[in-house]
Coordinates of C-alpha atoms in Angstrom, one line a residue:
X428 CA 27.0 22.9 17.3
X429 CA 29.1 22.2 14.3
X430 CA 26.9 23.9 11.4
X431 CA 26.7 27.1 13.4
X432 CA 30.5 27.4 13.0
X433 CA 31.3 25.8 9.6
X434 CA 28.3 27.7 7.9
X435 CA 27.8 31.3 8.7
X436 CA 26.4 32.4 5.4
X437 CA 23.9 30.4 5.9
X438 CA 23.1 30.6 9.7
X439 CA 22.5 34.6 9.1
X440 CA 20.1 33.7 6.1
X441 CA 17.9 30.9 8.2
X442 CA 18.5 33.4 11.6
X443 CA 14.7 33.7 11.7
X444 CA 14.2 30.5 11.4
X445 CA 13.5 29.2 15.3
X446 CA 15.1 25.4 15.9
X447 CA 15.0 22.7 18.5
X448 CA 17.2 19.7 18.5
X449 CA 15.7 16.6 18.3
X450 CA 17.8 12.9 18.0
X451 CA 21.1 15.1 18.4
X452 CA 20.1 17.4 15.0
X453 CA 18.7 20.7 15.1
X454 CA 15.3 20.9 13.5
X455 CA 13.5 24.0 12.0
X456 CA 10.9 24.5 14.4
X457 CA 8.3 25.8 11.6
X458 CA 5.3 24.1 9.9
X459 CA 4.6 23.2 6.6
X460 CA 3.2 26.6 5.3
X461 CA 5.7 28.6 7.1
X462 CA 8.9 26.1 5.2
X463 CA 7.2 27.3 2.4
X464 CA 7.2 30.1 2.6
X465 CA 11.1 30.8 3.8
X466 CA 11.6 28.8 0.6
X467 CA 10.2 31.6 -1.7
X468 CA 11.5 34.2 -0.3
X469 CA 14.1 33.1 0.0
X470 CA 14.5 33.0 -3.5
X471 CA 13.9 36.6 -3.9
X472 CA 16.9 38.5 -5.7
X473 CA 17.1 40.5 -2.3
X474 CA 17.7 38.0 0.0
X475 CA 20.4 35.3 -2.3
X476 CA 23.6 35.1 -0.9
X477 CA 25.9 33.9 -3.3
X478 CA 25.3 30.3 -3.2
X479 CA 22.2 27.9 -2.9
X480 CA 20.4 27.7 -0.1
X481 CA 21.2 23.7 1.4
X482 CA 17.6 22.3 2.8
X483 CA 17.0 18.9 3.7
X484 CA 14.9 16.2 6.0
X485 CA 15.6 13.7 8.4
X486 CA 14.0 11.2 10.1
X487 CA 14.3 8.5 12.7
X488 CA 16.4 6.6 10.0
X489 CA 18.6 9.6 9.5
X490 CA 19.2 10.1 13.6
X491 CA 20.2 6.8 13.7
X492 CA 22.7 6.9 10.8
X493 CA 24.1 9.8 11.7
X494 CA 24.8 8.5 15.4
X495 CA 27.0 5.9 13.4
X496 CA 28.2 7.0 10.7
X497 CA 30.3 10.7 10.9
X498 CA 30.2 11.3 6.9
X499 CA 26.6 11.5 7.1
X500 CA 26.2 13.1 10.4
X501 CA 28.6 15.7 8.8
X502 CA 27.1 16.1 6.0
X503 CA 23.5 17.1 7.9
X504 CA 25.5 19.2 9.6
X505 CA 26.3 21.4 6.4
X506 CA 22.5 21.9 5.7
X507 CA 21.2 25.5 5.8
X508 CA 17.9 24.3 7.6
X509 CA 16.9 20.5 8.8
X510 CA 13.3 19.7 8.3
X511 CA 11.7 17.1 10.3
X512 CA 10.2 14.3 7.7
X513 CA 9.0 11.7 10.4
X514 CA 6.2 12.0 13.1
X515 CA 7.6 10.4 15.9
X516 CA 10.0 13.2 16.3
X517 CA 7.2 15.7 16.3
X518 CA 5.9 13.9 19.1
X519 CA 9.1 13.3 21.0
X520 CA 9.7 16.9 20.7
X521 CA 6.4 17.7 22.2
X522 CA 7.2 15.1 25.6
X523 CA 10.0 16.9 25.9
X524 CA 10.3 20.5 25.0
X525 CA 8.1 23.3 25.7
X526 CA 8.6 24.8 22.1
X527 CA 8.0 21.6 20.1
X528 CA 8.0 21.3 16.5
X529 CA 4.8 22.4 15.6
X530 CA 4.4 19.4 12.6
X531 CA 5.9 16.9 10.3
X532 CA 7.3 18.6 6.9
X533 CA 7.3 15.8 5.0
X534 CA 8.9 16.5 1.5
X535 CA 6.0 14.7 -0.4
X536 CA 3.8 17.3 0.9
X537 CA 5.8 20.2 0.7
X538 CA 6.4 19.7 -2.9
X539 CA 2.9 20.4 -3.8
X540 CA 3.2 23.5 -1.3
X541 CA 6.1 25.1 -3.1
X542 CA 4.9 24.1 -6.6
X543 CA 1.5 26.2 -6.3
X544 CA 3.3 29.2 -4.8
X545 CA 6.1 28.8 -7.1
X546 CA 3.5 28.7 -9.6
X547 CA 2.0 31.8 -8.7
X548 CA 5.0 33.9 -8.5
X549 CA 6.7 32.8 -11.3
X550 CA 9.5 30.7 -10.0
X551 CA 11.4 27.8 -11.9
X552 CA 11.5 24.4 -11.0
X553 CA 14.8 21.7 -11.7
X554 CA 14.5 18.5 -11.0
X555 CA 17.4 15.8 -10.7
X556 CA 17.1 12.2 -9.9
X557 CA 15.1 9.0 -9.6
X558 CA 15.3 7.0 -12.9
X559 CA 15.3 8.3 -16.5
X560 CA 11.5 6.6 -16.8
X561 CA 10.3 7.3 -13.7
X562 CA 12.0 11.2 -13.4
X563 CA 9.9 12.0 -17.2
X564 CA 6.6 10.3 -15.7
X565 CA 7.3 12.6 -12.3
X566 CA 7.9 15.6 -14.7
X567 CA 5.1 15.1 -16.2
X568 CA 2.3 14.7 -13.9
X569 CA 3.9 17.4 -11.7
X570 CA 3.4 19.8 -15.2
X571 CA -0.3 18.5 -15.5
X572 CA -0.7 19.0 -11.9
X573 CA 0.6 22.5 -11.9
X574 CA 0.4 24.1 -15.8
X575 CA 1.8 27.4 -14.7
X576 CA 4.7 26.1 -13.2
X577 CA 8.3 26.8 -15.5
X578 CA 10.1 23.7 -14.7
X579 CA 13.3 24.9 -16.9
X580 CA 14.6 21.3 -16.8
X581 CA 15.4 17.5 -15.7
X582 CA 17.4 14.6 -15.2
X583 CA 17.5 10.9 -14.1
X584 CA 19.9 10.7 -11.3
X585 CA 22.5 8.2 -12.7
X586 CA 25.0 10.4 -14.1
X587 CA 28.7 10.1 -13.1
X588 CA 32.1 11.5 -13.9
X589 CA 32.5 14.1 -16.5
X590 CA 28.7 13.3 -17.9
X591 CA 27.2 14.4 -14.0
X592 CA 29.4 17.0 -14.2
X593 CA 28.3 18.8 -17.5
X594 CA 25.1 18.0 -15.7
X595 CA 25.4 20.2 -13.2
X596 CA 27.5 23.5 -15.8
X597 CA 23.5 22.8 -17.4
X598 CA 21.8 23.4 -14.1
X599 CA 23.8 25.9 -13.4
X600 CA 23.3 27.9 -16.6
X601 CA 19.9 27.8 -16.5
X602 CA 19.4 29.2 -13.3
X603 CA 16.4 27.3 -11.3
X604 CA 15.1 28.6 -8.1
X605 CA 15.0 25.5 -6.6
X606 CA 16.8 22.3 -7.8
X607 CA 14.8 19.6 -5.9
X608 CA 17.4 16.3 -5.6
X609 CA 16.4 12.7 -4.8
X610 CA 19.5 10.7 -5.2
X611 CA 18.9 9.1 -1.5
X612 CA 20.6 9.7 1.7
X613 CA 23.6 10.2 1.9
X614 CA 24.3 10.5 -1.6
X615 CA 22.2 13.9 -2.3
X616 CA 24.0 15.3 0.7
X617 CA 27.5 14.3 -0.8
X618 CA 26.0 16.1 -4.0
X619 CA 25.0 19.0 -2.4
X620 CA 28.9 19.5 -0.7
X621 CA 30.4 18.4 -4.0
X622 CA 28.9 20.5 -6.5
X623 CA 27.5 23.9 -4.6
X624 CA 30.6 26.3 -5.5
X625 CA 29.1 25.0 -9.4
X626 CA 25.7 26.3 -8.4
X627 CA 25.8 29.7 -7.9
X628 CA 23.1 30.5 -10.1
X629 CA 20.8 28.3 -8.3
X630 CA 18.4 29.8 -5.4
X631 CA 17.5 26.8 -3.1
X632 CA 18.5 23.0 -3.2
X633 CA 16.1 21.1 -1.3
X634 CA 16.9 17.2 -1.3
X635 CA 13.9 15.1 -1.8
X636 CA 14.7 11.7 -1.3
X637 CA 11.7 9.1 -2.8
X638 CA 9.9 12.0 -3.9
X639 CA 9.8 11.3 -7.2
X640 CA 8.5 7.2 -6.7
X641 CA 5.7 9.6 -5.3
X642 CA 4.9 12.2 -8.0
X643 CA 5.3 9.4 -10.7
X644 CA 3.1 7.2 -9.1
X645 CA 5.4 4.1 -9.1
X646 CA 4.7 4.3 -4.9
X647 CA 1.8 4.7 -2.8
X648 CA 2.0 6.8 0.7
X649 CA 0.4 5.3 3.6
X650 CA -2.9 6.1 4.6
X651 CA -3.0 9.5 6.5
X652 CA -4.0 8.0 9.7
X653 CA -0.4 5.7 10.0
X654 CA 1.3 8.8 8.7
X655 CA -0.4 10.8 12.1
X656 CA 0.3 8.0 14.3
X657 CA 4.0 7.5 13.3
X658 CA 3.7 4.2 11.5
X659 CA 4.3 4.9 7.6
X660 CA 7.2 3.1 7.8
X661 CA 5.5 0.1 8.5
X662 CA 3.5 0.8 5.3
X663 CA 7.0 1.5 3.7
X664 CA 8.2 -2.0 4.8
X665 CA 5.1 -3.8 3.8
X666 CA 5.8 -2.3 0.0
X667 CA 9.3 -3.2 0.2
X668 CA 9.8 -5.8 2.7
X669 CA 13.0 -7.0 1.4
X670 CA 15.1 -3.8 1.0
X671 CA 13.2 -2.1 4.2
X672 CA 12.9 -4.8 6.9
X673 CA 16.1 -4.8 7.8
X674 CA 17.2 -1.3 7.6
X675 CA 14.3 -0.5 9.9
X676 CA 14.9 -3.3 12.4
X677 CA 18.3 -2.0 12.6
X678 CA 18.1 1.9 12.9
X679 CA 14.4 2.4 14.6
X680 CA 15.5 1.1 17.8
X681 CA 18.2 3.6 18.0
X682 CA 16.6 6.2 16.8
X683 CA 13.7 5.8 19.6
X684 CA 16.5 5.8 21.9
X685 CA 18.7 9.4 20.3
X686 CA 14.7 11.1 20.7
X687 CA 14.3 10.6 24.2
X688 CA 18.1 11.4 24.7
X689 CA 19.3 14.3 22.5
X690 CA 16.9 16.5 22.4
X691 CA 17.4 20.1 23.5
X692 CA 14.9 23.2 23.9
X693 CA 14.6 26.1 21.5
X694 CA 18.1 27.1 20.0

């Protein structure tokens, strides 16, 4: 696979980490907990290597997209560790592969998971994206949510050119553990290429997509039993039926098809 090649810093720091491929992307085959987990330690001054840590999610919508479009498969292909944000391929896996993926990580939830561990240990928070209104209301229930937890800074995620850029020299000087990035696929990705020989300082950058909608409040999830069943995006669509409809009429059929095609075994 590409990303074992390009990306052998990386590879040896996730070689624990036991995959599957799913859609035609390999998939950290670990639960919620366990992502966790691998996120704080590997935060630990022991185990850095040099550069940020590149975590990220995908979905059916993702597997689709990066069928069709090659600057966003090859941009997935960079990540450090692909986390599976989307139940049906959890349960495609599981038809298919005697070591499935053992759960959805969805980034909503493992937010919260990260934020009371981080809490506990003393780790630092960053947070970039979303709009300037709704990334201070996010901040801000995350910090009445979690007291303990040093969030060193934040930013709305419209910043270009020389202002995104002094952005990032700030991030980078003061030092986060994890900088969490919803800018949207594919631009977090691009973001993550483009500015990670800047963030040296940084520990982990896990890209977050709507996350913030979430913690602000400005979005509702589904109810848990469409997000078991595989059907949040229909919730999704019935929120936002005019930017949604068609993105998900257009991608879900080819992403059914990529998870009962391109799925491989363990490693």
């Amino acid at each position: 696979m590409l990303e074992r090649r390009v990306n052998i810093d990386g590879r040896a720091a996730t070689a624990e980490v036991p995959r599957i491929t799913v859609g035609g992307l390999r998939m950290a085959a670990i639960d919620l907990e366990a992502t966790a987990d691998f996120m704080i330690e590997a935060t630990d001054p022991d185990n850095r290597i040099g550069r940020p840590l590149f975590l990220t999610s995908a979905n059916g919508e993702v597997l689709a997209r990066c069928s069709t479009e090659p600057q966003t498969e090859r941009l997935f292909r960079a990540a450090d560790l692909i986390n599976a944000d989307g139940q049906p391929l959890v349960a495609a896996s599981r038809l298919q592969s005697w070591f499935p993926l053992p759960e959805r990580v969805a980034t909503t939830d493992l937010f919260h998971v990260v934020a009371r561990k981080a809490e506990a240990v003393g780790r630092t928070f960053y947070m970039l994206g979303a709009s300037e209104a709704e990334n201070i209301v996010a901040v801000a229930n995350v910090q009445k949510m979690y007291p303990d937890l040093k969030i060193v800074g934040h930013s709305h995620g419209y910043l270009r050119g020389e202002a995104l850029r002094a952005k990032v020299e700030e991030i980078n000087a003061l030092a986060p553990d994890y900088l969490w990035v919803a800018l949207g696929v594919p631009n977090e990705q691009a973001f993550v290429e483009q500015f990670t020989p800047h963030l040296t300082n940084v520990g982990v950058i896990k890209t977050s997509g709507g996350l913030f909608n979430f913690l602000s409040g400005s979005r509702s999830r589904a109810p848990r039993w469409m997000q078991k069943i595989g059907l949040e995006w229909v919730w999704r669509t019935l929120l936002e039926p005019r930017r949604l409809f068609w993105r998900y009429l257009t991608t879900n059929p080819r992403a059914l098809y990529l998870l009962f095609s391109r799925n491989k075994p363990l490693r």
